Coordinates of C-alpha atoms in Angstrom, one line a residue:
M3 CA 80.2 162.6 141.5
V4 CA 78.5 165.9 140.8
R5 CA 80.5 169.1 140.5
K6 CA 79.0 172.6 140.7
H7 CA 81.2 175.7 141.1
S8 CA 84.0 173.6 142.8
G9 CA 81.5 172.3 145.4
F10 CA 80.9 168.5 145.9
V11 CA 77.9 166.4 146.5
G12 CA 78.2 162.7 146.9
E13 CA 80.5 160.1 148.5
L14 CA 83.6 160.7 150.5
P15 CA 86.9 160.4 148.5
A16 CA 88.3 156.9 148.5
G17 CA 91.3 157.7 150.6
A18 CA 89.2 159.4 153.2
A19 CA 86.7 156.6 153.3
Q20 CA 89.6 154.1 153.8
R21 CA 91.0 156.1 156.7
L22 CA 87.5 156.3 158.3
D23 CA 87.1 152.5 157.9
A24 CA 90.4 152.0 159.6
G25 CA 89.3 154.1 162.6
R26 CA 91.6 157.0 161.8
S27 CA 90.7 160.6 161.4
V28 CA 89.4 161.6 158.0
F29 CA 91.2 165.0 158.3
K30 CA 95.0 164.7 158.6
D31 CA 97.3 167.1 160.4
I32 CA 99.8 169.0 158.2
G33 CA 103.1 167.2 158.1
A34 CA 105.8 166.8 155.4
D35 CA 106.9 163.3 156.6
D36 CA 103.5 161.6 156.3
A37 CA 103.5 158.8 153.8
D38 CA 99.8 159.2 153.2
W39 CA 100.1 162.9 152.4
E40 CA 98.6 162.5 148.9
P41 CA 95.6 164.3 147.5
T42 CA 92.6 162.4 146.2
E43 CA 92.1 162.8 142.4
I44 CA 88.5 162.8 141.0
E45 CA 87.4 163.0 137.4
S46 CA 84.9 165.8 137.2
M47 CA 83.2 168.1 134.6
C48 CA 84.8 171.4 133.6
M49 CA 82.4 174.3 134.1
N50 CA 84.1 176.2 131.3
C51 CA 84.2 173.7 128.3
H52 CA 81.9 171.0 129.9
L53 CA 84.5 168.2 129.1
N54 CA 86.1 166.1 131.8
G55 CA 88.9 167.5 134.0
T56 CA 90.6 166.5 137.2
T57 CA 89.9 167.7 140.8
R58 CA 92.4 167.1 143.5
L59 CA 91.1 167.0 147.1
L60 CA 93.0 167.3 150.3
L61 CA 91.3 166.9 153.7
T62 CA 93.4 168.5 156.3
K63 CA 93.5 170.4 159.6
I64 CA 94.9 173.9 159.8
P65 CA 96.3 174.4 163.4
F66 CA 94.5 177.0 165.5
F67 CA 91.8 177.2 162.8
K68 CA 89.7 174.1 161.8
E69 CA 89.2 171.2 159.5
V70 CA 89.1 172.2 155.8
I71 CA 88.8 170.7 152.4
V72 CA 91.3 172.1 149.9
S73 CA 90.3 171.5 146.3
S74 CA 92.1 172.3 143.0
F75 CA 90.6 171.7 139.5
S76 CA 92.4 171.7 136.2
C77 CA 91.2 171.0 132.7
A78 CA 93.6 169.6 130.1
N79 CA 91.2 170.4 127.3
C80 CA 90.7 174.2 127.7
G81 CA 93.4 175.0 130.3
W82 CA 90.9 176.4 132.9
S83 CA 91.8 176.0 136.5
D84 CA 90.1 176.7 139.8
T85 CA 91.0 176.5 143.5
E86 CA 88.9 176.6 146.6
I87 CA 88.9 176.0 150.4
Q88 CA 85.8 174.7 152.0
S89 CA 84.9 174.5 155.7
A90 CA 84.6 171.0 157.0
G91 CA 84.5 171.8 160.7
R92 CA 81.8 173.1 163.1
I93 CA 80.2 176.5 163.2
Q94 CA 81.7 178.4 166.1
D95 CA 79.6 179.5 169.1
Q96 CA 80.0 183.2 168.2
G97 CA 80.5 185.2 165.0
V98 CA 83.7 187.1 164.4
S99 CA 84.5 190.5 162.9
Y100 CA 87.9 191.7 161.8
T101 CA 88.5 195.4 161.1
L102 CA 91.9 196.1 159.6
T103 CA 93.3 199.6 158.8
V104 CA 95.6 199.1 155.8
K105 CA 98.4 201.6 156.2
S106 CA 101.2 200.2 154.0
K107 CA 101.9 197.7 151.2
Q108 CA 103.2 195.3 153.8
D109 CA 99.6 195.1 155.1
L110 CA 98.6 193.7 151.7
D111 CA 100.6 190.6 152.4
R112 CA 98.6 189.6 155.5
E113 CA 97.1 186.2 155.1
V114 CA 93.3 185.8 155.3
V115 CA 91.1 182.8 155.7
K116 CA 87.7 183.9 154.3
S117 CA 84.8 181.4 154.6
D118 CA 81.9 181.5 152.1
S119 CA 79.6 182.9 154.9
A120 CA 81.8 186.0 155.4
T121 CA 80.9 189.5 154.3
T122 CA 83.8 191.7 153.1
R123 CA 83.5 195.5 153.2
I124 CA 85.6 198.5 152.3
P125 CA 83.7 201.4 153.8
E126 CA 85.7 204.1 152.0
L127 CA 84.5 202.8 148.6
D128 CA 81.0 201.8 149.9
F129 CA 82.0 198.4 148.6
E130 CA 80.6 195.1 149.9
I131 CA 80.8 191.4 149.0
P132 CA 77.8 189.7 150.5
P133 CA 78.0 186.3 152.1
F134 CA 77.6 183.1 150.0
T135 CA 78.4 185.0 146.7
Q136 CA 82.1 183.8 146.7
K137 CA 83.7 180.5 147.6
G138 CA 85.8 180.2 150.7
A139 CA 89.5 181.1 150.1
L140 CA 92.9 181.2 151.8
S141 CA 94.5 184.3 150.4
T142 CA 96.0 187.7 151.2
I143 CA 94.6 191.2 151.4
E144 CA 96.0 191.8 147.9
G145 CA 94.5 188.5 146.7
L146 CA 91.1 189.6 148.0
L147 CA 91.3 192.9 146.1
D148 CA 92.4 191.0 142.9
R149 CA 89.6 188.6 143.3
A150 CA 87.1 191.5 143.6
V151 CA 88.5 193.2 140.5
S152 CA 88.4 189.9 138.5
G153 CA 84.7 189.4 139.5
L154 CA 83.7 192.8 138.3
E155 CA 85.7 192.5 135.1
Q156 CA 84.1 189.2 134.2
E157 CA 80.8 190.6 132.8
Q158 CA 82.2 193.9 131.5
P159 CA 82.2 192.8 127.8
I160 CA 78.4 192.1 128.0
R161 CA 77.7 195.3 129.9
R162 CA 79.5 197.4 127.3
A163 CA 77.3 195.9 124.6
T164 CA 74.0 196.2 126.6
D165 CA 74.5 199.2 128.9
P166 CA 77.6 201.3 128.2
D167 CA 76.9 203.8 130.9
V168 CA 76.9 201.1 133.7
A169 CA 80.0 199.6 132.2
D170 CA 81.8 202.9 132.3
K171 CA 80.9 203.4 136.0
I172 CA 82.1 199.9 136.8
D173 CA 85.4 200.6 134.9
E174 CA 85.8 203.7 137.1
F175 CA 85.1 201.7 140.2
I176 CA 87.6 199.0 139.2
Q177 CA 90.3 201.6 138.8
R178 CA 89.6 202.8 142.4
L179 CA 89.9 199.2 143.6
K180 CA 93.2 198.7 141.8
K181 CA 94.5 202.0 143.2
L182 CA 94.0 200.7 146.7
K183 CA 96.9 198.3 146.1
D184 CA 99.2 201.4 145.9
V185 CA 98.2 202.3 149.5
E186 CA 98.5 206.0 148.8
E187 CA 95.9 206.6 151.5
E188 CA 94.8 204.4 154.4
F189 CA 91.7 202.3 153.9
T190 CA 89.7 199.9 156.0
L191 CA 88.9 196.3 155.3
V192 CA 86.2 194.6 157.3
V193 CA 85.7 190.8 157.3
E194 CA 82.6 189.8 159.2
D195 CA 81.6 186.1 159.5
P196 CA 78.7 184.9 161.6
S197 CA 80.1 181.3 161.5
G198 CA 83.2 182.5 163.2
N199 CA 85.4 180.6 160.7
S200 CA 87.3 183.4 159.1
F201 CA 90.7 184.7 160.2
V202 CA 93.0 187.7 159.5
E203 CA 96.7 187.4 160.3
N204 CA 98.4 189.4 163.1
P205 CA 102.0 189.7 161.9
V206 CA 103.3 191.0 165.2
A207 CA 101.7 188.2 167.3
P208 CA 101.8 187.6 170.2
Q209 CA 101.9 191.4 170.7
K210 CA 98.7 193.4 170.1
D211 CA 98.2 194.5 166.5
E212 CA 97.2 198.2 166.7
A213 CA 95.9 198.1 163.1
L214 CA 93.6 195.1 163.6
A215 CA 90.5 195.0 165.8
V216 CA 88.8 191.7 166.5
T217 CA 85.4 191.4 168.0
R218 CA 83.1 188.5 168.8
F219 CA 79.4 188.8 168.6
K220 CA 76.2 186.8 169.2
R221 CA 74.5 185.7 166.0
S222 CA 71.0 186.9 165.3
A223 CA 68.1 184.5 164.6
Q224 CA 68.3 185.5 160.9
Q225 CA 72.0 184.7 160.7
D226 CA 71.4 181.3 162.3
V227 CA 68.8 180.6 159.6
L228 CA 71.2 181.8 156.9
L229 CA 73.8 179.3 158.3
G230 CA 71.3 176.5 158.3
I231 CA 71.4 175.9 162.1
R232 CA 67.8 177.0 162.7
A233 CA 64.6 176.5 160.8
D234 CA 62.7 179.4 159.4
D235 CA 59.6 178.6 161.5
D236 CA 61.3 178.1 164.9
D237 CA 59.7 180.0 167.8
F238 CA 62.4 182.0 169.5
D239 CA 60.2 183.9 172.0
E240 CA 59.7 181.2 174.7
E241 CA 61.5 182.0 178.0
P242 CA 62.1 179.5 180.8
A243 CA 59.7 179.7 183.7
G244 CA 60.9 180.9 187.1
N245 CA 60.8 177.5 188.6
D246 CA 63.0 176.2 185.8
I247 CA 65.6 178.8 186.7
D248 CA 65.5 177.8 190.4
A249 CA 66.0 174.2 189.4
M250 CA 69.1 175.1 187.4
R251 CA 70.8 176.4 190.5
N252 CA 70.5 173.0 192.2
E253 CA 71.6 170.6 189.5
V254 CA 74.1 170.0 186.7
L255 CA 72.4 170.1 183.3
V256 CA 73.8 167.9 180.6
F257 CA 73.1 168.4 176.9
N258 CA 74.6 167.0 173.7
T259 CA 77.0 169.0 171.6
N260 CA 79.9 168.4 169.2
C261 CA 83.6 168.5 170.2
P262 CA 85.2 171.8 168.9
E263 CA 88.4 169.9 168.1
C264 CA 87.3 166.7 166.3
N265 CA 83.6 167.4 165.8
A266 CA 82.7 164.1 167.4
P267 CA 79.5 163.8 169.6
A268 CA 80.2 165.0 173.1
S269 CA 78.4 166.1 176.3
T270 CA 78.5 169.6 177.9
N271 CA 77.8 170.1 181.6
M272 CA 76.3 173.3 182.8
K273 CA 75.9 174.5 186.4
M274 CA 75.0 177.8 188.1
V275 CA 77.5 178.5 190.9
Q276 CA 77.7 181.2 193.5
I277 CA 81.4 182.3 193.7
P278 CA 82.3 183.5 197.2
H279 CA 83.2 187.2 197.3
F280 CA 82.1 187.5 193.6
K281 CA 78.7 186.7 192.0
E282 CA 76.6 184.0 190.5
V283 CA 78.0 182.6 187.3
I284 CA 77.2 179.8 184.8
I285 CA 80.1 177.4 184.3
M286 CA 80.0 175.2 181.1
A287 CA 82.4 172.3 180.5
T288 CA 82.8 170.0 177.6
N289 CA 84.8 166.7 177.6
C290 CA 85.4 164.7 174.5
D291 CA 85.9 161.0 174.9
S292 CA 87.1 160.6 171.3
C293 CA 90.1 162.9 171.3
G294 CA 90.4 163.9 174.9
H295 CA 89.9 167.6 174.3
R296 CA 88.5 169.6 177.2
T297 CA 87.1 173.1 177.2
N298 CA 85.3 175.3 179.7
E299 CA 83.8 178.8 179.7
V300 CA 82.1 181.1 182.2
K301 CA 79.1 183.3 181.6
S302 CA 77.5 185.8 183.9
G303 CA 74.4 184.5 185.7
G304 CA 73.0 188.0 186.2
A305 CA 72.7 191.4 184.5
T306 CA 75.7 193.2 182.9
E307 CA 77.6 195.2 185.5
E308 CA 77.3 199.0 185.3
L309 CA 81.1 199.3 185.3
G310 CA 83.9 197.4 183.7
T311 CA 86.5 195.6 185.8
R312 CA 90.3 195.6 185.5
I313 CA 92.0 193.1 187.8
T314 CA 95.8 193.3 188.1
L315 CA 97.9 190.7 189.9
N316 CA 101.6 191.2 190.6
I317 CA 103.1 187.7 190.1
T318 CA 105.9 187.4 192.5
D319 CA 106.5 183.6 192.8
Q320 CA 105.3 180.3 191.4
S321 CA 102.5 179.9 193.9
D322 CA 100.6 182.6 192.1
M323 CA 100.2 180.2 189.2
T324 CA 97.7 178.2 191.4
R325 CA 95.2 181.0 191.8
D326 CA 91.7 180.3 190.5
V327 CA 90.7 182.4 187.5
L328 CA 87.3 182.9 185.9
K329 CA 87.6 184.5 182.5
S330 CA 84.5 185.5 180.7
E331 CA 84.2 185.6 176.9
T332 CA 84.4 189.5 177.0
C333 CA 87.7 189.6 178.9
A334 CA 91.1 190.4 177.6
I335 CA 94.4 189.2 179.1
L336 CA 97.4 191.6 179.3
I337 CA 101.0 191.2 180.4
P338 CA 102.6 194.6 180.0
E339 CA 106.2 193.4 180.6
L340 CA 105.8 191.0 177.6
E341 CA 103.8 193.6 175.5
L342 CA 101.1 190.9 175.3
E343 CA 97.4 191.4 174.8
V344 CA 95.1 188.5 174.0
G345 CA 91.4 188.7 173.6
M346 CA 89.5 185.4 174.1
A347 CA 92.5 183.1 174.8
T348 CA 92.4 180.6 177.6
D349 CA 95.9 179.1 177.1
I350 CA 98.3 181.9 176.1
K351 CA 101.3 179.7 175.3
D352 CA 99.3 177.3 173.1
L353 CA 97.5 180.1 171.3
T354 CA 100.5 182.3 170.5
V355 CA 103.3 179.8 170.3
S356 CA 102.2 176.3 169.5
K357 CA 99.0 176.5 167.4
N358 CA 99.2 179.6 165.3
P359 CA 99.4 178.7 161.6
F360 CA 100.6 182.1 160.4
I361 CA 103.7 182.3 162.6
S362 CA 105.0 178.7 162.2
G363 CA 105.8 176.3 159.4
D364 CA 107.9 176.6 156.2
S365 CA 106.4 179.9 155.2
C366 CA 107.4 181.7 158.5
S367 CA 110.6 183.8 158.4
T368 CA 113.6 182.9 160.6
D369 CA 113.4 186.2 162.4
R370 CA 109.8 185.7 163.3
M371 CA 110.4 182.2 164.5
Q372 CA 113.3 183.4 166.7
K373 CA 111.1 186.1 168.3
L374 CA 108.4 183.5 168.9
R375 CA 110.9 181.1 170.5
E376 CA 112.2 183.9 172.8
F377 CA 108.7 184.8 173.8
G378 CA 108.0 181.2 174.7
E379 CA 111.1 181.1 176.9
K380 CA 109.9 184.2 178.7
L381 CA 106.5 182.6 179.3
D382 CA 108.3 179.6 180.8
K383 CA 110.2 181.9 183.2
V384 CA 107.0 183.5 184.3
M385 CA 105.3 180.2 185.0
S386 CA 108.3 179.0 187.0
G387 CA 108.5 182.2 189.0
E388 CA 111.8 183.3 187.7
M389 CA 110.3 186.4 186.0
K390 CA 108.0 188.9 187.8
V391 CA 105.2 190.4 185.7
H392 CA 101.8 191.9 186.1
F393 CA 98.9 189.7 185.0
V394 CA 95.8 191.8 184.0
L395 CA 92.2 190.8 183.3
D396 CA 90.4 193.6 181.6
D397 CA 86.7 192.8 181.3
P398 CA 84.3 195.6 180.2
A399 CA 81.3 193.4 181.2
G400 CA 82.7 192.9 184.8
N401 CA 82.2 189.2 184.7
S402 CA 85.7 187.9 185.3
Y403 CA 87.3 186.9 188.6
L404 CA 90.8 186.3 190.0
Q405 CA 91.2 184.6 193.4
N406 CA 92.1 186.6 196.5
V407 CA 94.1 184.2 198.6
Y408 CA 93.8 186.5 201.6
A409 CA 90.0 186.8 201.4
P410 CA 88.1 188.4 203.1
D411 CA 91.2 190.6 203.8
P412 CA 92.7 192.7 201.1
D413 CA 95.4 191.0 198.9
P414 CA 98.5 193.1 198.8
E415 CA 99.4 191.8 195.3
L416 CA 95.9 192.2 193.8
T417 CA 94.3 195.4 192.5
I418 CA 90.7 195.6 191.4
E419 CA 89.6 198.8 189.5
K420 CA 86.2 199.7 188.3
Y421 CA 85.9 202.0 185.2
T422 CA 83.2 203.5 182.9
R423 CA 83.0 201.7 179.6
T424 CA 83.6 203.6 176.4
F425 CA 80.9 203.9 173.7
E426 CA 82.8 201.3 171.6
Q427 CA 82.8 198.8 174.5
N428 CA 79.1 199.3 175.1
E429 CA 78.5 198.8 171.3
D430 CA 80.4 195.5 171.4
L431 CA 78.3 194.4 174.3
G432 CA 75.1 195.4 172.6
L433 CA 74.2 197.9 175.3
N434 CA 73.8 201.1 173.3
D435 CA 70.6 199.9 171.5
M436 CA 69.2 198.0 174.5
K437 CA 66.1 199.6 176.0
T438 CA 65.0 198.7 179.6
D439 CA 63.1 201.8 180.8
G440 CA 59.4 201.7 180.2
Y441 CA 59.7 198.3 178.5
Q442 CA 56.9 196.7 180.5
E443 CA 54.5 199.5 179.8
E444 CA 55.0 199.3 176.1
E445 CA 54.5 195.5 176.2
E446 CA 51.1 196.0 177.9
K447 CA 50.0 198.5 175.3

């Protein structure tokens, strides 16, 4: 076994290999009653004294997040220790960016999952931690600040001997970082991860967190290369011919992918469909034969709409639960009566109640669990028709749809509004920097 900076190259741990041979999942769900809930111990070299120490590995699944490898190293010879969390799941379809405005010391207690591909920034200090310069970690906002301070202090003795002026400037910057923990003034923390595998806690979930903005983005070719999912010399400029597009409208295309739940090989079906009284869309559906997981998504088959769309349905009885819904990746779901706003969720109850690791488990407060339980009960009443609410689809790209059961006549319970997007919404959609006028003329030149 080779060890380098708490990373591992070589065979699977023995316990994991045995579970794989037995046909069971290598990654186990978190559970206190599991008899096999034991870490794998490996003798490995200490990077501090170069003698042998012990590494403990735990392969597990974090609900609502992904599969991870939790490792902890300790050396009995010199007392050095190290912990790390490594991604063991798939790279997500889109990157994710979290922008948090830290207003109080309570915000410093927010839990953060930061992968090694994430970039961390504090704009007020012009401070940035580039990707792949730190190991992945499960920490808090305060822990991220402490980790940054520790990293800067590590080489200070050498700097003071070789370049005192630089050491003095870094000492001054370290004090500014430490002062952030007093939260005398608001500051902004940005965690941007092209792999989509980082996470910042929303302590008021399922309600919208006014201090936290979450955006999804399409990776650039350079980011794909950085993540190792594209070769440097790939040709990205080829476009499908017109006949190929026409053929897509008449058949279901099937291509190989990996299951987002268990990472087993799966097939994704894609079909271009004309929705009556709506538009042409691309429907993609993935079914996993290994774990039974099913997922689907809808993408626009045409250009981005000039205006955003807000669809409001007044839910009056249980029959409204059977209406067809097409929710694009840019659409937010709102239920004002429940003070609920969810960005990219497709199953609100599972997302906010059943599968959120930061609002369940032993570390969750009793008060938070009680609020979550009450919220789940309200959702059950909405689905059974006992509670009347307004269901809102807010899509700045205008690519979402909610069935009008009276079509082509107006639906008395359904309201569709068109609105002008804000600059920030256009920025999220990548429209502010998009140039279409005179493009052909410039290409010919």
